[in-house]
mmCIF file of C-alpha atoms and ligand atoms in Angstrom:
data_model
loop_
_atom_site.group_PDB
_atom_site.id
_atom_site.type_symbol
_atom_site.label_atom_id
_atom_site.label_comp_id
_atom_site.label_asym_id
_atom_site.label_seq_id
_atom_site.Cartn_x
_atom_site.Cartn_y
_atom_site.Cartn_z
ATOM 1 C CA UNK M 15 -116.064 -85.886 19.338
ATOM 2 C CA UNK M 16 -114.311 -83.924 16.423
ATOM 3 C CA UNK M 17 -116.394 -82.176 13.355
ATOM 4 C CA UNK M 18 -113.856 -84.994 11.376
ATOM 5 C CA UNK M 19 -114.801 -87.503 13.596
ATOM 6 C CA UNK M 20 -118.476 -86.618 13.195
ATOM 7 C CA UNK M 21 -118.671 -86.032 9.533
ATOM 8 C CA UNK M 22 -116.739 -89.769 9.646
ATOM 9 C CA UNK M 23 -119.548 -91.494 10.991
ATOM 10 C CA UNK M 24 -122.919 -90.056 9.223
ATOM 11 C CA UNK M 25 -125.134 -92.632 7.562
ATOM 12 C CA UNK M 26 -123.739 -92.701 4.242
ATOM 13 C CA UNK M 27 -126.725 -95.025 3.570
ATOM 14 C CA UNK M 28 -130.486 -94.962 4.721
ATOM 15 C CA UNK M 29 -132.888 -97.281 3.165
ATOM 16 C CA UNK M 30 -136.016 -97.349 4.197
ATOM 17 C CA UNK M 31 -139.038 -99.589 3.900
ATOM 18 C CA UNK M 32 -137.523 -100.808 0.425
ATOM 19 C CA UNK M 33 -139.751 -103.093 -1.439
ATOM 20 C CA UNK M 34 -139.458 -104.282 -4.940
ATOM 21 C CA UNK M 35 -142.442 -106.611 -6.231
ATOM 22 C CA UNK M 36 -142.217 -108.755 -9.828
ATOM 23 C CA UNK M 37 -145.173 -109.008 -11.804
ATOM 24 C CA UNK M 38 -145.508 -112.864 -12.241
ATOM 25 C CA UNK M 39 -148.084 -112.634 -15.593
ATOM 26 C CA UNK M 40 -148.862 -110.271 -17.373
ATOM 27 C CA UNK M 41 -148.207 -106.417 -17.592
ATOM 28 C CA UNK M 42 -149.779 -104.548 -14.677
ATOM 29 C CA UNK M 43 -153.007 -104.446 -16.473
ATOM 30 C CA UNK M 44 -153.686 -108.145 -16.281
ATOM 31 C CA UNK M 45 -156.529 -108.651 -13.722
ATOM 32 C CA UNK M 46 -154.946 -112.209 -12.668
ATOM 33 C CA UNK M 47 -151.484 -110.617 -11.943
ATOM 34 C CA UNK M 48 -149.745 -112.097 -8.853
ATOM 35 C CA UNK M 49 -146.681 -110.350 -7.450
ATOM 36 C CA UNK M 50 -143.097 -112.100 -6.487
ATOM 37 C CA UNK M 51 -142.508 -110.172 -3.236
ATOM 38 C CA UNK M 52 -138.897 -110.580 -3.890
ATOM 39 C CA UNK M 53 -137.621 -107.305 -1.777
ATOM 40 C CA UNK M 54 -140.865 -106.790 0.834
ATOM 41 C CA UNK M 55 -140.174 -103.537 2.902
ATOM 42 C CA UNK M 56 -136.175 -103.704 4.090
ATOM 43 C CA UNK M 57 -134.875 -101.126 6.266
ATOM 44 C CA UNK M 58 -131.103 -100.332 7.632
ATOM 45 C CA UNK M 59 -128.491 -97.862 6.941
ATOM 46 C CA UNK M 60 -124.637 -97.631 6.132
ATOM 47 C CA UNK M 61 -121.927 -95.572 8.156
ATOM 48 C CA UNK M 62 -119.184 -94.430 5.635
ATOM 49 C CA UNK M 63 -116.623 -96.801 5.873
ATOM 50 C CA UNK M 64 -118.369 -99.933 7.065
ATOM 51 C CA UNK M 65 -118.990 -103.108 5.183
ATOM 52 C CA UNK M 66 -122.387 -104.199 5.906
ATOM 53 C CA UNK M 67 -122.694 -108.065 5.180
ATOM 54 C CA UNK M 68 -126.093 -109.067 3.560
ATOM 55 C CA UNK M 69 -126.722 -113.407 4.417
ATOM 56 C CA UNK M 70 -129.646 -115.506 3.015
ATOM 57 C CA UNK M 71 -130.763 -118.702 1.598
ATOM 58 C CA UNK M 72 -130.785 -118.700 -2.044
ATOM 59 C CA UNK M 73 -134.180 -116.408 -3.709
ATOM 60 C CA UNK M 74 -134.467 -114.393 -0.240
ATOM 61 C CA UNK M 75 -134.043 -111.537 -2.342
ATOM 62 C CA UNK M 76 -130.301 -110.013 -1.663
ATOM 63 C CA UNK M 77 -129.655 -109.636 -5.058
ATOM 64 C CA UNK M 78 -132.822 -107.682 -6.163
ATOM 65 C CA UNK M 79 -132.408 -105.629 -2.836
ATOM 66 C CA UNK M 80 -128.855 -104.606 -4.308
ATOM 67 C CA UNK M 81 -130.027 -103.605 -7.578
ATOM 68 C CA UNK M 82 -133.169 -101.760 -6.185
ATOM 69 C CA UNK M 83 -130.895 -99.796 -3.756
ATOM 70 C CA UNK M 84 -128.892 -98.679 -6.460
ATOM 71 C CA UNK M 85 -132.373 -97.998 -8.860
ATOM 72 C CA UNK M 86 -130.722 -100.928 -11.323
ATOM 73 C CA UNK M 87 -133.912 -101.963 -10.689
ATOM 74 C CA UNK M 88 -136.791 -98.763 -9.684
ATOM 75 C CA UNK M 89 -137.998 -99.692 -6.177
ATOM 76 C CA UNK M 90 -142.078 -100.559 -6.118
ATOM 77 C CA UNK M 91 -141.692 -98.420 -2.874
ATOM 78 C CA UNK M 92 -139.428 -97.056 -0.424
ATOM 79 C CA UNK M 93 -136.930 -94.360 0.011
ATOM 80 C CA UNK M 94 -133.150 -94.741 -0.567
ATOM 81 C CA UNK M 95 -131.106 -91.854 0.930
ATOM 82 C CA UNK M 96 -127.685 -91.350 -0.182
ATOM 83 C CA UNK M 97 -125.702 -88.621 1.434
ATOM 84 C CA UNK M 98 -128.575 -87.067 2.965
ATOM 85 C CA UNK M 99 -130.744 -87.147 -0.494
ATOM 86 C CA UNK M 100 -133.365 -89.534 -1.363
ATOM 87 C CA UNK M 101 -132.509 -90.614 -4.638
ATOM 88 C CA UNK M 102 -135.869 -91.686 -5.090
ATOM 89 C CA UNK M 103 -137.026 -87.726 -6.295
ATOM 90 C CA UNK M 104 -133.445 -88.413 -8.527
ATOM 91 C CA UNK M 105 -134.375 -87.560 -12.617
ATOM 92 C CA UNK M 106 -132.399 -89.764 -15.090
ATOM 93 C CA UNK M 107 -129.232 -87.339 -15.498
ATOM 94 C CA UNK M 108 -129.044 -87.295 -11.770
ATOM 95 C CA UNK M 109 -129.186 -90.893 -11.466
ATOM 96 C CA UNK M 110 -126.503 -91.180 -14.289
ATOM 97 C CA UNK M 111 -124.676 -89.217 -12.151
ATOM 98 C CA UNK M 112 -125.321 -91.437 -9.255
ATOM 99 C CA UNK M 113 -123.685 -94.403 -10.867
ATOM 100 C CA UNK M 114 -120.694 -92.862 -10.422
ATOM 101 C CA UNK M 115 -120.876 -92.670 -6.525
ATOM 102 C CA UNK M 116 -122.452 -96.231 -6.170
ATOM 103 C CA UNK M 117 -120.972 -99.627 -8.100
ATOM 104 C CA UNK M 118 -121.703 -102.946 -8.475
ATOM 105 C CA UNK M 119 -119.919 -106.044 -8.634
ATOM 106 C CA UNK M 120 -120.989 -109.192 -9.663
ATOM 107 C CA UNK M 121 -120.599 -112.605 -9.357
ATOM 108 C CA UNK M 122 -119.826 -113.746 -13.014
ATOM 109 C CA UNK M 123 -116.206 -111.350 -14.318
ATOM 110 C CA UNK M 124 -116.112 -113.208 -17.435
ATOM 111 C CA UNK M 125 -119.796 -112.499 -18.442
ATOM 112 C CA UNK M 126 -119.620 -108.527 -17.471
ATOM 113 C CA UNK M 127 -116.085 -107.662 -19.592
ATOM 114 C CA UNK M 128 -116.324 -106.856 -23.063
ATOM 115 C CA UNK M 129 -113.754 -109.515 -24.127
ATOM 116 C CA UNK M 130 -113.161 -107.779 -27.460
ATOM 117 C CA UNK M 131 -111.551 -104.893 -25.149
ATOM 118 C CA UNK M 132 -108.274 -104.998 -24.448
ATOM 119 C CA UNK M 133 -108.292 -104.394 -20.250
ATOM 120 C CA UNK M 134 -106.257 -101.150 -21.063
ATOM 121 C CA UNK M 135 -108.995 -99.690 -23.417
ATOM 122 C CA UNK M 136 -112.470 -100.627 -21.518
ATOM 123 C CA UNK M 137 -110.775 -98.915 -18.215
ATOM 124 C CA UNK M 138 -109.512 -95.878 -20.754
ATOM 125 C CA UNK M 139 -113.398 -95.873 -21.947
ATOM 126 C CA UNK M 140 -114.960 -95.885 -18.444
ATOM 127 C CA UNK M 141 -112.236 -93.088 -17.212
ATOM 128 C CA UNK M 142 -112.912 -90.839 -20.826
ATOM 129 C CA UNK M 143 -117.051 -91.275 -20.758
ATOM 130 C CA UNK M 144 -117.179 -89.988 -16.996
ATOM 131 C CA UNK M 145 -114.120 -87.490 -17.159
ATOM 132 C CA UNK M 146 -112.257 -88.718 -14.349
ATOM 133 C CA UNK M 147 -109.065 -86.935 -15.333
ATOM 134 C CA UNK M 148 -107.943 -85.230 -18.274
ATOM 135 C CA UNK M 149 -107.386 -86.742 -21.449
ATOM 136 C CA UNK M 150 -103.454 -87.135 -21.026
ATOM 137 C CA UNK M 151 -103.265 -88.573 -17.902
ATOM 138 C CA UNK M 152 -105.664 -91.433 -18.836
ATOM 139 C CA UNK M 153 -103.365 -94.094 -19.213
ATOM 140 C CA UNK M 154 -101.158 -93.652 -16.425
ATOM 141 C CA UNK M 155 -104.399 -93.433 -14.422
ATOM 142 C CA UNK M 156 -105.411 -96.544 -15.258
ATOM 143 C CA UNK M 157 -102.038 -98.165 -15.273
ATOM 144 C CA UNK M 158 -102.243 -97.196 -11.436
ATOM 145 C CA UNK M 159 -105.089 -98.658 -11.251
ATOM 146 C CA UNK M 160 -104.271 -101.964 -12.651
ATOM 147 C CA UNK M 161 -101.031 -101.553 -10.115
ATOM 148 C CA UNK M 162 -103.460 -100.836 -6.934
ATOM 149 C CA UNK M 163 -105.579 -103.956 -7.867
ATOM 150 C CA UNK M 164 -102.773 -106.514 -7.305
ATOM 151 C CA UNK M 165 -102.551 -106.340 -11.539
ATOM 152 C CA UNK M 166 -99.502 -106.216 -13.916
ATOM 153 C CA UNK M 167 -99.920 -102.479 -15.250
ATOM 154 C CA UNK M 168 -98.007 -103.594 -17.983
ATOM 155 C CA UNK M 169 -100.746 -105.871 -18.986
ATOM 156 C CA UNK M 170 -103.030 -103.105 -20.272
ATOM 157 C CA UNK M 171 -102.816 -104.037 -23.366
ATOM 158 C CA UNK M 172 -104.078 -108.134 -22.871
ATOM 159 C CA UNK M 173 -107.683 -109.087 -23.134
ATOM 160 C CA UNK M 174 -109.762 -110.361 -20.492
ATOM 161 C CA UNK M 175 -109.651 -114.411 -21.691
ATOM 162 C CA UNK M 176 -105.449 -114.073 -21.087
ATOM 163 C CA UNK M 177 -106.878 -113.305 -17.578
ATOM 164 C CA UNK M 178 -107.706 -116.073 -14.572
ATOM 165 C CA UNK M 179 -110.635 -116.030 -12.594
ATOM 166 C CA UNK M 180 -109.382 -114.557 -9.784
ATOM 167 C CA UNK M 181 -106.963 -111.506 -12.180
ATOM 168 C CA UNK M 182 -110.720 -111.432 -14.176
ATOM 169 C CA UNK M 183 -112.116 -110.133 -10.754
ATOM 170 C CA UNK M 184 -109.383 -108.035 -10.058
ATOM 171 C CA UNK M 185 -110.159 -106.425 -13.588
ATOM 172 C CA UNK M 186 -114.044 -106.023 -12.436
ATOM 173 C CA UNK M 187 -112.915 -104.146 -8.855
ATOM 174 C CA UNK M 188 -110.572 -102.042 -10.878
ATOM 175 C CA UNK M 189 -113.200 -100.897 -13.359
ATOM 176 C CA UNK M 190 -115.556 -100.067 -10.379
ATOM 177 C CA UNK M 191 -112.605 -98.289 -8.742
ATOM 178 C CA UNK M 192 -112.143 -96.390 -11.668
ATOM 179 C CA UNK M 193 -114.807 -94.009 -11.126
ATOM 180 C CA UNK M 194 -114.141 -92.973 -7.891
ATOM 181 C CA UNK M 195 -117.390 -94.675 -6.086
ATOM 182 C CA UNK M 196 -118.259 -94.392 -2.772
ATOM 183 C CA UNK M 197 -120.157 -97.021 -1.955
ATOM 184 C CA UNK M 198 -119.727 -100.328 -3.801
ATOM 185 C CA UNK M 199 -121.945 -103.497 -3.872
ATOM 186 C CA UNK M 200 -120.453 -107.075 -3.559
ATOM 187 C CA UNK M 201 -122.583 -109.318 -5.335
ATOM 188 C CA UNK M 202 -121.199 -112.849 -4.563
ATOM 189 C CA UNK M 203 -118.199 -110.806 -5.691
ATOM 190 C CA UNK M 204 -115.738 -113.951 -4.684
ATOM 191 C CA UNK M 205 -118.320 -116.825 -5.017
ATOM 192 C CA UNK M 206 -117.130 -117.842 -8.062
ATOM 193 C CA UNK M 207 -113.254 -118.459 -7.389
ATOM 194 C CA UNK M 208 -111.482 -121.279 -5.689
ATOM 195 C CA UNK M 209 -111.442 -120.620 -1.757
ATOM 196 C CA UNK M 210 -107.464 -119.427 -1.901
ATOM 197 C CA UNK M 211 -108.548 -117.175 -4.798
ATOM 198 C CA UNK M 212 -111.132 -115.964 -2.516
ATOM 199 C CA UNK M 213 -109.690 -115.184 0.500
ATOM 200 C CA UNK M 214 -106.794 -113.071 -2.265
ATOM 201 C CA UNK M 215 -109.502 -111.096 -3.356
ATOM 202 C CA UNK M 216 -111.238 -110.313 0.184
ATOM 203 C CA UNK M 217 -107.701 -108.990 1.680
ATOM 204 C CA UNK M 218 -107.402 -106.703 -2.096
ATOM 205 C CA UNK M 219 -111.229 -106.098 -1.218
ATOM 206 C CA UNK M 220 -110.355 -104.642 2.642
ATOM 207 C CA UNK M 221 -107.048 -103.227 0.991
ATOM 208 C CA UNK M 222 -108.835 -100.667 -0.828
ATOM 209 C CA UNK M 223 -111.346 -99.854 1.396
ATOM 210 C CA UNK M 224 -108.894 -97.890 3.517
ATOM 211 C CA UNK M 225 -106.910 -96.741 0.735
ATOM 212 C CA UNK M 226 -109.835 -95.157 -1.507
ATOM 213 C CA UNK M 227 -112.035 -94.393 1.827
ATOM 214 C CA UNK M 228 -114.905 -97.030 0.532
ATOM 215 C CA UNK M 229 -118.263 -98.731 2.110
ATOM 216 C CA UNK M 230 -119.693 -101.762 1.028
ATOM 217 C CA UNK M 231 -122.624 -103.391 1.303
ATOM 218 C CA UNK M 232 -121.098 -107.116 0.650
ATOM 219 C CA UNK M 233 -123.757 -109.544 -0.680
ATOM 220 C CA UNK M 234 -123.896 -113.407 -0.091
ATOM 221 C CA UNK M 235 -124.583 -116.712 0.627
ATOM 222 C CA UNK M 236 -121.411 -117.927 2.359
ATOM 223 C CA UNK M 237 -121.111 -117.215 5.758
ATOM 224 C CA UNK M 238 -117.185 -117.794 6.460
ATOM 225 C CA UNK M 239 -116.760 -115.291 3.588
ATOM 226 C CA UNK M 240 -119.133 -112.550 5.173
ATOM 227 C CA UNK M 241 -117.902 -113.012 8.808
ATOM 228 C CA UNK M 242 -114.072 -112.272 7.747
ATOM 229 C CA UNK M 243 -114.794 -109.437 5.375
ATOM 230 C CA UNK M 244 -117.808 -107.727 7.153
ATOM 231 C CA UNK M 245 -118.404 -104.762 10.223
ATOM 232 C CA UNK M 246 -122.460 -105.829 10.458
ATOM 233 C CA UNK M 247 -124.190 -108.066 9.175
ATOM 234 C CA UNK M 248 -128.091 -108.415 8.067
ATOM 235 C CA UNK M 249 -129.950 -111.806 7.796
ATOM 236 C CA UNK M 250 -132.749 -111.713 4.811
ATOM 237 C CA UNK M 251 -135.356 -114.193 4.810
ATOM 238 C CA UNK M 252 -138.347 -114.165 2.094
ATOM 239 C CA UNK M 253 -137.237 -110.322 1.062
ATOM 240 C CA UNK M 254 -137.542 -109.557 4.622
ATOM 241 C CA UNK M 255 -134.149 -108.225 7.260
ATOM 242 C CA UNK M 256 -134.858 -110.503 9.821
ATOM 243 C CA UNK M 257 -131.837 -109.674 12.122
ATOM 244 C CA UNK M 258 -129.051 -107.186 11.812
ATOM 245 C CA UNK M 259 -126.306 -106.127 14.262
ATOM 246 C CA UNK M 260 -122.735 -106.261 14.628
ATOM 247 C CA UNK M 261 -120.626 -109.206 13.013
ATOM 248 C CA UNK M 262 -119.114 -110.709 16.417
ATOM 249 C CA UNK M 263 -122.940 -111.331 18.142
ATOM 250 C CA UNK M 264 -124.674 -111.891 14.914
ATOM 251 C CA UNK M 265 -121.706 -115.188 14.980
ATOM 252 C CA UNK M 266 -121.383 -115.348 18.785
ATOM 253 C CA UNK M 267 -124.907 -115.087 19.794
ATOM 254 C CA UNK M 268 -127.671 -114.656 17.241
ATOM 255 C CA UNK M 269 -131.112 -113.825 18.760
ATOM 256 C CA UNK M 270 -133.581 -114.828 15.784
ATOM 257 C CA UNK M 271 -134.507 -118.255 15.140
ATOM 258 C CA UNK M 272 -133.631 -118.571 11.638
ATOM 259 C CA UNK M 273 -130.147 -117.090 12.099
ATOM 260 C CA UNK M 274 -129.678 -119.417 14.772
ATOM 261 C CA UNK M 275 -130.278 -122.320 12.527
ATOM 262 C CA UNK M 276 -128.662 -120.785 9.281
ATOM 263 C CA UNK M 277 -125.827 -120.047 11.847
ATOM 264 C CA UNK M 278 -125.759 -123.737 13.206
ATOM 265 C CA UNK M 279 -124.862 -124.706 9.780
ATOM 266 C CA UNK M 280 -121.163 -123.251 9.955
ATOM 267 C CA UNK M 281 -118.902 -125.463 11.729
ATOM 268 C CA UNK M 282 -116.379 -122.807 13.315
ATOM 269 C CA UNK M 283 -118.973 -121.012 14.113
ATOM 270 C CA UNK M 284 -121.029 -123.627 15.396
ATOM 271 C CA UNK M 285 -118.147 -124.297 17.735
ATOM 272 C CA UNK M 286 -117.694 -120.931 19.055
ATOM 273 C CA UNK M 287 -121.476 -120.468 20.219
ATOM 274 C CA UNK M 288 -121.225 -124.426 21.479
ATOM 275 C CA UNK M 289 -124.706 -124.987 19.438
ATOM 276 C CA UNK M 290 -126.700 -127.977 17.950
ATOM 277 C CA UNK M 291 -126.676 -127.790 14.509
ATOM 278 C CA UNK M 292 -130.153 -126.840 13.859
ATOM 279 C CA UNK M 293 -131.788 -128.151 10.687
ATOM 280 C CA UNK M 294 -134.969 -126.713 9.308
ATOM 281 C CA UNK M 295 -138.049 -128.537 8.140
ATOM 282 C CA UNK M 296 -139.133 -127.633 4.726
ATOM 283 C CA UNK M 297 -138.384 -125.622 2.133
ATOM 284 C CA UNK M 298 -138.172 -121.769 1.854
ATOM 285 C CA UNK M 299 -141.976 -120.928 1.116
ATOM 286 C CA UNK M 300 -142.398 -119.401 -2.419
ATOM 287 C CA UNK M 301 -142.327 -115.283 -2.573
ATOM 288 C CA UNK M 302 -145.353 -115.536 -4.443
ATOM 289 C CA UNK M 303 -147.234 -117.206 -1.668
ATOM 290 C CA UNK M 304 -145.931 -116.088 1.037
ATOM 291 C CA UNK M 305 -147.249 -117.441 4.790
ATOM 292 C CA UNK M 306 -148.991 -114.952 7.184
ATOM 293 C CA UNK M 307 -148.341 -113.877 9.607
ATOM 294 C CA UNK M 308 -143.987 -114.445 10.719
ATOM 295 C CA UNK M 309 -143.308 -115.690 7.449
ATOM 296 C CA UNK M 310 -141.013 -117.796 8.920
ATOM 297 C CA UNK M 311 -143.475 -119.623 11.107
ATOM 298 C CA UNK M 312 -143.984 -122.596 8.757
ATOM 299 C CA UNK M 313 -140.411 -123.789 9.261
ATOM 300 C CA UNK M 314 -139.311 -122.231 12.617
ATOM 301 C CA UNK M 315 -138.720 -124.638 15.549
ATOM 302 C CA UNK M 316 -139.827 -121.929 18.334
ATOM 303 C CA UNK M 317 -143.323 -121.363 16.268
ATOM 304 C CA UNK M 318 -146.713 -120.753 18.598
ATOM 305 C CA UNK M 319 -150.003 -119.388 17.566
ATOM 306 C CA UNK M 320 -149.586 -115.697 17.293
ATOM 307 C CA UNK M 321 -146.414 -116.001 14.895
ATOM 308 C CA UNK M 322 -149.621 -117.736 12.448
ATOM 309 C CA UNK M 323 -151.287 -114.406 12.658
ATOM 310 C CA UNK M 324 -149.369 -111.635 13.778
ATOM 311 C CA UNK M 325 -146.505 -109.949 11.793
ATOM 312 C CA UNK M 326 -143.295 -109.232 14.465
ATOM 313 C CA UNK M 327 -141.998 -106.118 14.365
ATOM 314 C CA UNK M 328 -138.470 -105.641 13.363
ATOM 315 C CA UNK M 329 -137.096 -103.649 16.910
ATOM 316 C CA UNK M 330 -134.571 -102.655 18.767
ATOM 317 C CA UNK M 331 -134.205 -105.745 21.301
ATOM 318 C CA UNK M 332 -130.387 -104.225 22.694
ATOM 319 C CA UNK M 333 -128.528 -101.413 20.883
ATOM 320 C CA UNK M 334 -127.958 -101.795 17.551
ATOM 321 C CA UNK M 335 -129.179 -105.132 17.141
ATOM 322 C CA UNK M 336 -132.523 -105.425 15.170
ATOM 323 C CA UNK M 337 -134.537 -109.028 14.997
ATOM 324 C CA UNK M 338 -138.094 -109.420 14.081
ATOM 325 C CA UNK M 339 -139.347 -112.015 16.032
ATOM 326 C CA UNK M 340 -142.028 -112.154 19.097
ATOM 327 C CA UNK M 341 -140.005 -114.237 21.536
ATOM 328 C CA UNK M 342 -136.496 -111.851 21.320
HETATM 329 N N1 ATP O 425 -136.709 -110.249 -12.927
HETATM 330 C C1 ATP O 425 -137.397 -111.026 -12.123
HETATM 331 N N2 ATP O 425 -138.680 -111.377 -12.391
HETATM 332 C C2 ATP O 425 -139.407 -112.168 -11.564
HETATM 333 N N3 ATP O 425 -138.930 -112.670 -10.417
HETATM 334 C C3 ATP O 425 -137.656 -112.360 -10.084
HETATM 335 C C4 ATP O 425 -136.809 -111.538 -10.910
HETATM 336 N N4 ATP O 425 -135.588 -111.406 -10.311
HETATM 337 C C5 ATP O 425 -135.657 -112.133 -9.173
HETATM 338 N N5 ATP O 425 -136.890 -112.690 -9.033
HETATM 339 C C6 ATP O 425 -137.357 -113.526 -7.909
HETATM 340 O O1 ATP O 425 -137.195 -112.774 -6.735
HETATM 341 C C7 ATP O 425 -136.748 -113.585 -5.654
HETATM 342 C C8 ATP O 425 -135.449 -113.024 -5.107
HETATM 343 O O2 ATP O 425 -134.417 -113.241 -6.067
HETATM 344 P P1 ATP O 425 -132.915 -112.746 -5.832
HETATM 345 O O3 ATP O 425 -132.147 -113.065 -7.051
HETATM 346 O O4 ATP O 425 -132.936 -111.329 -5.392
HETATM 347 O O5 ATP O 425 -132.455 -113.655 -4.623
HETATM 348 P P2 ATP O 425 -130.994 -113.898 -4.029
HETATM 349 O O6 ATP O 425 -131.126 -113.852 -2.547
HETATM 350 O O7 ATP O 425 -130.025 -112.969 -4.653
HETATM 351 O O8 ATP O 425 -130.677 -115.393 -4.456
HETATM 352 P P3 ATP O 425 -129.261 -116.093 -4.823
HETATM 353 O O9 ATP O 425 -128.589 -116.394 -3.494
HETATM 354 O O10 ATP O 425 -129.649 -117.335 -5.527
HETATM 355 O O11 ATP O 425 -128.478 -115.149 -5.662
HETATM 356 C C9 ATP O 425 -136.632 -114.994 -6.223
HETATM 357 O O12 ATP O 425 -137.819 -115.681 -5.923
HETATM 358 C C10 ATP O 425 -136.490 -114.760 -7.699
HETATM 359 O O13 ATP O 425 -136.998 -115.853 -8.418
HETATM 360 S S1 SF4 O 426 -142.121 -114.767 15.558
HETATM 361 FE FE1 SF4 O 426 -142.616 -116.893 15.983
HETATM 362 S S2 SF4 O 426 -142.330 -117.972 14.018
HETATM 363 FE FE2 SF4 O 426 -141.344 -115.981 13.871
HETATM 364 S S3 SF4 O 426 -139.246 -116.371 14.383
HETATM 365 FE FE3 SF4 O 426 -140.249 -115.737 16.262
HETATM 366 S S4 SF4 O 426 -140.928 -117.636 17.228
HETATM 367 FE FE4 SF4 O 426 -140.420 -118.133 15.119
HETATM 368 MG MG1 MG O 427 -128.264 -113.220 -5.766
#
């Protein structure tokens, strides 16, 4: 192997035992204070130039893992490295700094653009507050950058309502572009547009991964999306990585129960591993009350008495494929 080939493939990425708890009443002084568990001790890493897919029923916690990996929201404890430093020692102005290297994009465009910007003048902002390039070469900057996001350069000027959906996302990639990041964080990033929208945005998404050398950690609750757009792939269940490998045997073959069922739910996928759809009893337990135990014993088909009492560890079971669960 090459130094280039070697520098190519560190861990841009290590998170390790991330956990971010909620108060539920009160400040932390309040004696009857409960906690929402809502990110409970997550572990994995991130090779430059991977897109790690993050899958989970709705409140398992993907979102507030996102934020807490990129100290949106301070981590209750953990360690996040990021290039080799934990960013958890980070002071404020490094962590400024940070959010340069690491964006975020969400679900909602409309909600996160100032629409009393004109699209031309919010990316001129962004580009002037974190002097990306000098002051004259602003606008063709972000003209390009309009231009390498599928967008009309000539439209710097409009305002994001003379935007669609799908042009309103395009506006949201290109103002995370426009600082240069290195890693960037897919919140339901195409959740919100119509499927032919979607699968626009995922091809611009894998599009300027190779052109601006990005990762991403891509976030959300539809499977087809993940599969196409996705290297790995990590199954959350009540704040918890249940499973992660490599996309084609987290699809083909997953190991853990709950994957299997979540998995079962997919019809082309369902096809491919030739499996019963597998429907769970109950509902996902609350994070505040979480079961003992494999918290996924009170709904998992495959459940015996140890999984009531004893926690599974989260190992190795073949290379590079992590499951927590006692019978893998
Ligand atoms: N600020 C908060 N205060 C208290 N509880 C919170 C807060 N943010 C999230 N939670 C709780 O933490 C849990 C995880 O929420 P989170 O939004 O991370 O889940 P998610 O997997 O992103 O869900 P979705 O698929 O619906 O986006 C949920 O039970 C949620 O209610
Ligand atoms: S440890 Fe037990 S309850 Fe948990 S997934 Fe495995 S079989 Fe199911
Ligand atoms: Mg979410």
């Amino acid at each position: 192997m090459t130094i280039a080939e070697v520098t190519n493939y560190q861990q841009l990425l290590e998170v390790k035992s991330l956990k971010k708890y909620f108060s539920a009443s009160g400040g932390v002084l309040n004696k009857n204070r409960i906690d929402v568990k809502a990110v409970d001790g997550v572990s994995f890493t991130v090779k430059k130039g991977e897109t790690l897919g993050i899958v989970g029923e709705s409140g398992c916690g993907k979102s507030t893992m996102g934020r807490a990996v990129m100290h949106l929201l301070e981590p209750t404890e953990g360690e996040v490295w990021f290039e080799g430093k934990d960013i958890s020692k980070y002071s404020k102005r490094q962590l400024r700094e940070l959010r340069k290297d690491i964006q975020i994009i969400f679900q909602d465009p409309f909600g996160s653009l100032n629409q009393r910007m004109s699209v031309g003048a919010m990316l001129s902002e962004i580009v002037r507050i974190h002097k990306i390039v000098p002051r004259k070469e602003e606008v063709t900057y972000v003209k390009k950058l309009l231009g390498d996001v599928g967008l009309n350069p000539d439209h710097y000027s409009r305002y994001p309502h003379e935007f669609s959906g799908g042009q309103r996302q395009r506006i949201s990639i290109a103002r995370a572009l426009a600082v240069k990041p290195k890693l960037i964080i897919c919140d339901e990033a195409v959740s919100a547009l119509d499927v032919s929208v979607q699968a626009q945005v995922l091809n611009l998404l894998q599009r300027l991964k190779a052109q601006y050398q990005l990762t991403y950690i891509f976030i959300s609750h539809d499977l087809s999306v993940v599969k196409h757009i996705s290297d790995r792939v990590g199954v959350m269940y009540l704040g918890e990585l249940i499973e992660v490998t490599d996309k084609h045997r987290i699809y083909n073959n997953p190991q853990h129960p709950y994957t299997q069922a979540l998995f079962s739910a997919i019809p082309d996928v369902a096809v491919q591993g030739k499996k019963e759809r597998v429907i769970l009893k109950g509902d996902v337990p609350s994070p505040l009350n979480i079961p003992t135990g494999c918290r996924f014993h009170t709904r998992c088909p495959l459940a015996q008495d140890i999984c009531k009492t004893k926690k599974p560890e989260f190992r190795e079971v073949e290379e590079k494929h992590n499951v927590a669960c006692h019978f893998v």
